[in-house]
Short mmCIF file of C-alpha atoms in Angstrom, two decimals:
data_model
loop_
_atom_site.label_atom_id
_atom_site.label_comp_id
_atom_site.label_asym_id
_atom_site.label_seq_id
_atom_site.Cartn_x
_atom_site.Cartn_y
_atom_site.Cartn_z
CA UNK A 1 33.42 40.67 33.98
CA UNK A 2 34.74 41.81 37.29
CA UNK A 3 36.49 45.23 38.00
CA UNK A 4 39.80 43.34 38.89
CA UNK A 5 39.55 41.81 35.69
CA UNK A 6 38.77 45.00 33.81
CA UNK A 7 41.58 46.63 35.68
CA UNK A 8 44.05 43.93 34.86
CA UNK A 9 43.19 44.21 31.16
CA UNK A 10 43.27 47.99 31.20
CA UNK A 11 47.39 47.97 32.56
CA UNK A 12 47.73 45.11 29.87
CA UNK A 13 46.67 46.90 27.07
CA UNK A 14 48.49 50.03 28.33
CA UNK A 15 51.64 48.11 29.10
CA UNK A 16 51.70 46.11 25.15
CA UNK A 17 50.85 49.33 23.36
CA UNK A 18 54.02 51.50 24.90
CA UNK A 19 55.81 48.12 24.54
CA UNK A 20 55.14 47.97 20.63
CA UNK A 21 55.25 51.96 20.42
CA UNK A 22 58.61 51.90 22.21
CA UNK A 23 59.80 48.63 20.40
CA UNK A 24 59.60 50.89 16.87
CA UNK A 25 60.83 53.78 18.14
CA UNK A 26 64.50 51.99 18.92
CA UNK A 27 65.69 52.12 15.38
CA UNK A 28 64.36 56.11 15.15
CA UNK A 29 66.41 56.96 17.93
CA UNK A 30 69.75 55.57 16.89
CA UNK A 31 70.93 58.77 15.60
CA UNK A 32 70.66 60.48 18.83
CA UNK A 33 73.14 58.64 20.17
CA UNK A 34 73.62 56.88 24.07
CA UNK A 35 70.69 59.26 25.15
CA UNK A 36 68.34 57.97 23.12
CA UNK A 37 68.91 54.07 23.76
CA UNK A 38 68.65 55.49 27.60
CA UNK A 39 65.07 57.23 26.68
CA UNK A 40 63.98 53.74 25.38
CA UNK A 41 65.27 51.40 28.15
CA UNK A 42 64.14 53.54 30.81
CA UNK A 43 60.50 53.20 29.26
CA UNK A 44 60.91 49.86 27.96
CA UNK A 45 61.09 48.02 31.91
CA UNK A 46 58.15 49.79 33.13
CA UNK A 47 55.97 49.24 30.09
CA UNK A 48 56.95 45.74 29.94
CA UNK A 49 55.86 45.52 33.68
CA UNK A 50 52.67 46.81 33.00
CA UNK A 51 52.37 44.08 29.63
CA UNK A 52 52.82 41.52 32.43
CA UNK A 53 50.26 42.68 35.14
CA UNK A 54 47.89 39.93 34.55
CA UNK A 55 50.78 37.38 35.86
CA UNK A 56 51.92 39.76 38.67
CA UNK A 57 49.33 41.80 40.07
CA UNK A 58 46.46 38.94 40.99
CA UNK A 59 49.36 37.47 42.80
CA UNK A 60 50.30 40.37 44.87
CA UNK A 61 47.58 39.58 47.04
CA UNK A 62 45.08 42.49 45.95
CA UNK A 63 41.83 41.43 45.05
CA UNK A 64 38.60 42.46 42.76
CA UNK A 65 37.84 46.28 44.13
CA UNK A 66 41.20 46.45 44.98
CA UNK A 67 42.97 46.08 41.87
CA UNK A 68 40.67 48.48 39.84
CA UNK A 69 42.05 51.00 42.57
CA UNK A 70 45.33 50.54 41.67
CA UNK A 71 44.34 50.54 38.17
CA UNK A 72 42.94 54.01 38.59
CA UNK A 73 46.53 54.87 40.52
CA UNK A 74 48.16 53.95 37.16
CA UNK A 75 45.80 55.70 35.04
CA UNK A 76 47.01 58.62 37.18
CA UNK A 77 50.22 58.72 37.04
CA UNK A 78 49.71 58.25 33.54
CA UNK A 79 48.32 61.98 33.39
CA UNK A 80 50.11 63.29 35.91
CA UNK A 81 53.58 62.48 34.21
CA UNK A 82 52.18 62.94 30.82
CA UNK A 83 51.65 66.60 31.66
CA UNK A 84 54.57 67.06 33.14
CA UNK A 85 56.52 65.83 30.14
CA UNK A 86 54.94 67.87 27.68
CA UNK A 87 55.28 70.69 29.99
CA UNK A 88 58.91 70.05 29.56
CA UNK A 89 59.00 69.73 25.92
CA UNK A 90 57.45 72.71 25.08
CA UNK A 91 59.55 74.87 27.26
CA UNK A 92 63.04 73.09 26.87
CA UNK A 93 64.35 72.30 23.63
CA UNK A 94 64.76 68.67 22.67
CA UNK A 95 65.55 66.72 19.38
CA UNK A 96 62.62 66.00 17.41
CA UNK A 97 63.47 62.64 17.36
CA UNK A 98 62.74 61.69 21.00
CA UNK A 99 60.03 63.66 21.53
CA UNK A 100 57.51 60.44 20.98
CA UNK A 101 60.15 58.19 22.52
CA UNK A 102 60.03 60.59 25.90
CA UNK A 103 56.29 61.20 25.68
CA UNK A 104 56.23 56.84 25.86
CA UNK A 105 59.06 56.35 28.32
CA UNK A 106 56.94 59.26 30.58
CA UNK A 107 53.35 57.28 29.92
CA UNK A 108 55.07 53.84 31.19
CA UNK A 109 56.86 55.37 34.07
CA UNK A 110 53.95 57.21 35.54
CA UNK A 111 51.78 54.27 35.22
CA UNK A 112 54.03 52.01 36.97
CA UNK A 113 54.91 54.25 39.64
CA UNK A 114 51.36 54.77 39.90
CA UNK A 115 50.91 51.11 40.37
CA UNK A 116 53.00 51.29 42.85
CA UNK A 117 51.53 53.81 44.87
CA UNK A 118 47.93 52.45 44.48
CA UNK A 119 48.94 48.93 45.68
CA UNK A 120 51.09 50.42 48.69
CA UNK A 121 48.14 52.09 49.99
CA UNK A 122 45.57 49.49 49.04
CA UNK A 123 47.80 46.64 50.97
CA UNK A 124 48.12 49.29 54.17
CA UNK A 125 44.83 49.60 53.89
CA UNK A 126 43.75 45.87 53.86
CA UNK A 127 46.19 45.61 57.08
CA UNK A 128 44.90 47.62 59.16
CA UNK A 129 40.81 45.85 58.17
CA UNK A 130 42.81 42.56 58.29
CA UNK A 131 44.62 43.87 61.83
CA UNK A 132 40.90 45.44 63.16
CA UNK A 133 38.97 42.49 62.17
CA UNK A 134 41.26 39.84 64.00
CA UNK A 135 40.78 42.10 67.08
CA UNK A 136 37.03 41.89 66.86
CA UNK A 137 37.12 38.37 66.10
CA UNK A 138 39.29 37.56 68.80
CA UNK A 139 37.82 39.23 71.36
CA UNK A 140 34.44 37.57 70.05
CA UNK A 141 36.24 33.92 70.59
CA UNK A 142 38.17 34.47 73.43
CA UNK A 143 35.47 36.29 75.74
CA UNK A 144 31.83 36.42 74.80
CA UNK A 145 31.83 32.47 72.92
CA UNK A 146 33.95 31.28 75.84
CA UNK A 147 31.78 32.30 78.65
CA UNK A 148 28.52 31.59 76.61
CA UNK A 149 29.96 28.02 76.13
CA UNK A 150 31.10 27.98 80.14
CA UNK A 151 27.19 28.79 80.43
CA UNK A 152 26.19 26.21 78.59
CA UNK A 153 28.60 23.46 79.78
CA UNK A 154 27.34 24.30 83.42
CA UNK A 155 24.05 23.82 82.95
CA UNK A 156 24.75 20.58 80.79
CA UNK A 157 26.98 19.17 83.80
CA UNK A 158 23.57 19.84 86.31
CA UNK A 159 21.76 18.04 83.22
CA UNK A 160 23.81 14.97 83.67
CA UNK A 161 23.56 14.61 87.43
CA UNK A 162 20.15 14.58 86.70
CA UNK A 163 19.96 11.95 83.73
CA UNK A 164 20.48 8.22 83.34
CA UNK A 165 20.92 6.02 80.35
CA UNK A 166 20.60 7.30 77.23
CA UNK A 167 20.04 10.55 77.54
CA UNK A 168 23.45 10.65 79.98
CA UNK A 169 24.90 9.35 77.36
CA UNK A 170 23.84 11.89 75.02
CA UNK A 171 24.40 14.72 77.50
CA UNK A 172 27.99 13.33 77.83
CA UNK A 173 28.59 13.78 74.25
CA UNK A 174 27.38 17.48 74.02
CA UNK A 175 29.47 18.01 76.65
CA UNK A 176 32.54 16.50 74.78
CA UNK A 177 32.03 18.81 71.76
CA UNK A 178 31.43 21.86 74.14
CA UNK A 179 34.88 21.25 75.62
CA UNK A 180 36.24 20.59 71.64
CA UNK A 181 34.54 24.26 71.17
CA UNK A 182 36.07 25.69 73.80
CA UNK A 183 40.13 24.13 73.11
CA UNK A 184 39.08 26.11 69.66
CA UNK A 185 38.56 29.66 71.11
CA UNK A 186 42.02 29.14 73.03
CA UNK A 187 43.65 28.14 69.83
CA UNK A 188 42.43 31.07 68.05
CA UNK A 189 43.72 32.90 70.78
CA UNK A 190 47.48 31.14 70.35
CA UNK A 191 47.29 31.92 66.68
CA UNK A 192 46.73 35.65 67.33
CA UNK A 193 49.68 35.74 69.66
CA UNK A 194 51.76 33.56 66.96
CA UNK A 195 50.78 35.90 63.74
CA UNK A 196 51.75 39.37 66.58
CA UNK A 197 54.92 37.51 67.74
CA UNK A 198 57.78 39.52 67.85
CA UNK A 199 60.64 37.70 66.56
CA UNK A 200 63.30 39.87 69.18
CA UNK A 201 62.15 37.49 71.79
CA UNK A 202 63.71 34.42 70.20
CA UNK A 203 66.46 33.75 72.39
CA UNK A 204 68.78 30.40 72.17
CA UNK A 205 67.00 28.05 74.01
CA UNK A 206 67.62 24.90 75.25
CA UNK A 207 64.57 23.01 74.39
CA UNK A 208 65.15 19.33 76.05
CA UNK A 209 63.71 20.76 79.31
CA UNK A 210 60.91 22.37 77.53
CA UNK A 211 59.83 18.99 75.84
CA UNK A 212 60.56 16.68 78.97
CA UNK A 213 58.12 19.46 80.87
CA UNK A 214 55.47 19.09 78.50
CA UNK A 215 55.98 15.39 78.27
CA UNK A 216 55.87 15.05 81.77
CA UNK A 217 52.76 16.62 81.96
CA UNK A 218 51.00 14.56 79.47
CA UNK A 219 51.96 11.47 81.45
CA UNK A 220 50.03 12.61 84.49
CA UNK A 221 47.02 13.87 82.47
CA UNK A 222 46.73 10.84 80.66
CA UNK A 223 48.66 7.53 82.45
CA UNK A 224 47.61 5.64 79.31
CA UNK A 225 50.13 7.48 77.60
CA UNK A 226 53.17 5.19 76.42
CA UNK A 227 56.12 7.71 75.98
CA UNK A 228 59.50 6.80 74.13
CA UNK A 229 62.13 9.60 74.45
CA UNK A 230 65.51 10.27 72.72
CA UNK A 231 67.34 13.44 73.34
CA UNK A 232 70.42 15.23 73.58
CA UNK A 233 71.48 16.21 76.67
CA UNK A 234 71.10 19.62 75.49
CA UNK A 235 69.21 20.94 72.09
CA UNK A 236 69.70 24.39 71.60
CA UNK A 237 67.23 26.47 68.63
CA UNK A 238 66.12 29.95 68.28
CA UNK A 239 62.68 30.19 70.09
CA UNK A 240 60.50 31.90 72.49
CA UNK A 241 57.67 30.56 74.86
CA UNK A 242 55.27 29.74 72.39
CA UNK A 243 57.30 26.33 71.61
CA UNK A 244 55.67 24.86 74.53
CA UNK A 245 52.68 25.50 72.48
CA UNK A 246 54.35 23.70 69.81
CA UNK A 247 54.68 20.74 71.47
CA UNK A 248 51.44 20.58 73.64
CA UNK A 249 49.52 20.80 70.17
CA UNK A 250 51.79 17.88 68.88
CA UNK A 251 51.22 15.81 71.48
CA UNK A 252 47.47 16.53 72.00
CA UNK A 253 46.92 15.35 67.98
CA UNK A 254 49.22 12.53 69.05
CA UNK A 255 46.74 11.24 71.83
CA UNK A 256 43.50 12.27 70.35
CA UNK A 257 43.40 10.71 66.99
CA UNK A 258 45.42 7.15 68.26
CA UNK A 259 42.63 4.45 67.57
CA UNK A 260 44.08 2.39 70.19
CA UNK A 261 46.48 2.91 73.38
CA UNK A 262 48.26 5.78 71.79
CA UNK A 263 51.95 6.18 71.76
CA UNK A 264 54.41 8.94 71.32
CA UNK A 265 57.90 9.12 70.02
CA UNK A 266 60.26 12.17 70.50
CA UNK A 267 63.91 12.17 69.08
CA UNK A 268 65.84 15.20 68.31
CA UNK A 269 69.10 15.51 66.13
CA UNK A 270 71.46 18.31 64.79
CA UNK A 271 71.69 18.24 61.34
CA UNK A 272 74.60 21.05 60.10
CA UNK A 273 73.42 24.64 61.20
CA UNK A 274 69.57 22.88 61.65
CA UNK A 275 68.48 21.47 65.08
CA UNK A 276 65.44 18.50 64.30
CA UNK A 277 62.77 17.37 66.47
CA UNK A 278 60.54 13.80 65.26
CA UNK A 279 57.60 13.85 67.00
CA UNK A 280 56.06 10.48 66.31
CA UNK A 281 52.81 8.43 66.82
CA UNK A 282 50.70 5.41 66.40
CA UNK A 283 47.42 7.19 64.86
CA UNK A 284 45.75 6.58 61.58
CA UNK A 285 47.78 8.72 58.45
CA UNK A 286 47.02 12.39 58.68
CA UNK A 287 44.16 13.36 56.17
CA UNK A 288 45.38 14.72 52.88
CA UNK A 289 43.11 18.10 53.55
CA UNK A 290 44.69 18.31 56.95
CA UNK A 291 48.32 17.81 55.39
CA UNK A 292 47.88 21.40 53.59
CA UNK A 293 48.47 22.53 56.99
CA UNK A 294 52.63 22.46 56.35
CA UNK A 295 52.13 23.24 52.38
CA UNK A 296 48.88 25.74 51.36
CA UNK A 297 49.78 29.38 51.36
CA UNK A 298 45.80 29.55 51.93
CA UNK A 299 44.10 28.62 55.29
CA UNK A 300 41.37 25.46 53.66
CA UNK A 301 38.30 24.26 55.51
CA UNK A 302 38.83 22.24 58.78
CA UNK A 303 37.09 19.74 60.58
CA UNK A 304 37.87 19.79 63.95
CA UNK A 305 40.65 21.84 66.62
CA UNK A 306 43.46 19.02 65.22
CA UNK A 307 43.44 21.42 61.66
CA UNK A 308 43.56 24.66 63.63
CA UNK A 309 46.32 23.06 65.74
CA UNK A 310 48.37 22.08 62.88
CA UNK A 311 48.04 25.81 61.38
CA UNK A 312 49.35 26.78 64.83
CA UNK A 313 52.19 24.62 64.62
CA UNK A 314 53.06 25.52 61.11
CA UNK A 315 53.02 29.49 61.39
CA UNK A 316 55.21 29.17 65.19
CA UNK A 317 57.87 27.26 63.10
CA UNK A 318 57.83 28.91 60.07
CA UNK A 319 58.17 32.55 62.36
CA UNK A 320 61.47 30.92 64.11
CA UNK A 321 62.47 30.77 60.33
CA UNK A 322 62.40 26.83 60.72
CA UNK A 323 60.10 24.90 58.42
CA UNK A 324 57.22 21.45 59.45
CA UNK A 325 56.86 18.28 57.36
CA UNK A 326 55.04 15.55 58.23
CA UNK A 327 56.05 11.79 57.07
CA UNK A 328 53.50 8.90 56.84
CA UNK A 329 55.18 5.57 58.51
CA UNK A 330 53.77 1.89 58.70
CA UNK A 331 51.99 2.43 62.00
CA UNK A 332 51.70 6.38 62.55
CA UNK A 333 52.72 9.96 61.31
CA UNK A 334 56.17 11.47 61.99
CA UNK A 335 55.70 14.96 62.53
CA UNK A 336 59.53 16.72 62.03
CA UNK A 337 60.04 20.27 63.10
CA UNK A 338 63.24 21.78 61.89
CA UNK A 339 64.93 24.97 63.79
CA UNK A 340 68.13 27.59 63.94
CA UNK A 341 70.86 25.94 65.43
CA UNK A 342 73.01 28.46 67.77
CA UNK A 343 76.19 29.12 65.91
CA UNK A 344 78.78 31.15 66.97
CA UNK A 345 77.44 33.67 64.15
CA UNK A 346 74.21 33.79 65.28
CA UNK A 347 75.04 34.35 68.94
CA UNK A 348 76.75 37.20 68.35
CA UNK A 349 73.67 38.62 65.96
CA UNK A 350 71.15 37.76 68.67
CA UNK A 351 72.97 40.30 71.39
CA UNK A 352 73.27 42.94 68.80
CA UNK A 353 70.05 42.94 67.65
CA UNK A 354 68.61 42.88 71.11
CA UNK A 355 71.15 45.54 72.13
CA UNK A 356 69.89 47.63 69.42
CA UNK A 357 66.74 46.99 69.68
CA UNK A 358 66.55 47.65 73.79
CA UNK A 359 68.04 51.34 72.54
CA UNK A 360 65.56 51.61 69.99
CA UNK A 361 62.83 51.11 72.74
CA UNK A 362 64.87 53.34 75.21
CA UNK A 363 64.92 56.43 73.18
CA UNK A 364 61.48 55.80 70.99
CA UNK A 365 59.15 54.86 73.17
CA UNK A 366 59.51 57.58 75.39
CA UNK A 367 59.36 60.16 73.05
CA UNK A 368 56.29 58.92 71.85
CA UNK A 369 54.74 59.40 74.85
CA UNK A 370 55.91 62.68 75.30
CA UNK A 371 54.82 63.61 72.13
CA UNK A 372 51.03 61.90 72.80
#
């Protein structure tokens, strides 16, 4: 039995006990009037919070270790407001009948607050590993795997002047999947800045440029390309610069996986408050393990820079507050991304929050570097 599970059960059996204990003491406490219904409510939420911790707290994101630390939080706040009840009781003077309904209101409340506490520290605590870890791994991708690979695809490149047949041919391929490696360690890179985006730097955009730009430079990296376009004269969402990145990632999966010469389709439509963009192509249907791209709350195993390119494009959209969904057609995949509209509303938001946030930065950021 694991310590998460033993701390789980420990809250449980905590939480049903001051439940029951409470539960009885309702009908004891009717003579005391309002006071003492308040004495059992106030215990009775916390202690039915703690009954339910083994459908709430594995979901809170806290894990094994973790959740027998916040275990031990409850356990002391248990004590903590246990003494500090009886402290109380013997020095103030209260009716016999709510001492044991106080004493089990106090037990639930400290436990939950301790709870609270425990799992407010333990999730800092996991941010700043999480946050310190993604630095280390990210400087691991993005500088010392990126030149070792540049290494290795020079010396592969000297290797193929100096081959023929099939070992060219096998020297090509390594080559291929040193250049897949390396379009990895720049998409790690893009998901770093996507997960550190600050969302003041969504602006109202007009985003028909930014897709006939990117469009227009897949034509003249790959002529091959057939592209059919239908757009607005003007589209304009809530987004920053990482949309280009959006929309090269789109189009790359679009060109890489077509089995033939590939094709892409780009409409865009306003649909109420909701601007859409179909991105659509002639490839084989996307994988089922690749589709939990736009659904899983969990990152699953990939096969290739395509899966980390569809994470990229889901946690972009989803940080513009728009949502992905992909749509499986007779002869391709319609990839739809859906985005803020500019309203008249949201205009107005936008220059407020920016004005308050460029004061913010005016008057904080300088005292913090005074006071450093």
């Amino acid at each position: 039995m694991s310590k998460g599970t033993l701390g789980t059960g420990y809250l449980v059996a905590i939480g049903v006990t001051l439940t029951l204990a409470l539960a009885c003491h309702a009908a004891s406490v009717l003579d005391a009037g309002p006071s003492g219904l308040l004495v059992v409510a106030t215990g009775l939420v916390p202690a039915l919070s703690l009954a339910a911790a083994n459908y709430w707290l594995p979901r809170s994101g806290l894990e094994g270790e973790q959740i027998w630390t916040v275990a031990e939080w409850g356990g002391l706040g248990i004590a903590l407001l246990t003494l500090v009840t009886l402290g109380t009781l013997v020095v103030g003077a209260s009716p016999t009948s709510l001492v044991s309904a106080l004493l089990a209101s106090s037990i639930a409340m400290g436990g939950f607050v301790g709870i609270l506490v425990g799992a407010l520290l333990e999730l800092r605590r996991a941010r700043r590993r999480l946050r310190q870890s993604n630095a280390v791994l990210n400087r691991v991708l993005r500088h010392d795997m990126r030149n070792d690979f540049n290494v290795v695809l020079g010396h592969l490149s000297v290797l193929e002047a100096e081959t023929t047949g099939d070992a060219a041919d096998r020297v090509d391929r390594m080559s291929t999947t040193v250049d897949r490696m390396i379009s990895t360690t720049e998409k790690a890179r893009q998901i770093d800045a996507a997960v550190a985006a600050d969302r003041t730097a969504q602006t109202p955009t007009d985003i028909v440029p930014v897709i006939e730009d990117r469009l227009a430079a897949l034509e003249q990296s790959r002529p091959d390309v057939t592209v059919d376009v239908t757009l607005p004269e003007s589209a304009v969402a809530y987004v920053d610069w990482q949309f280009e990145t959006v929309v090269d990632n789109l189009l790359e999966n679009a060109v890489v996986h077509a089995e033939g010469d590939p094709w892409v389709g780009i409409t865009a439509e306003r649909v109420g408050n909701r601007l859409r963009v179909h991105v659509q192509d002639n490839c084989p249907p996307i994988e089922d393990r690749e589709l939990t791209a736009f659904t899983a709350t969990d990152e699953t195993q990939l096969d290739h820079a395509s899966g980390v390119g569809l994470w990229l494009v889901t946690w972009v959209i989803e940080n513009y507050e728009g949502s992905v969904w992909v749509d499986r057609v007779a002869d391709g995949n319609v990839v739809t991304l859906e985005l803020r509209a500019t309203t008249t509303f949201r205009r107005l938001a936008c220059k407020v929050r920016n004005r308050l946030w460029d004061q913010f930065q005016d008057i904080y950021v300088p005292a913090r570097r005074r006071g450093q």
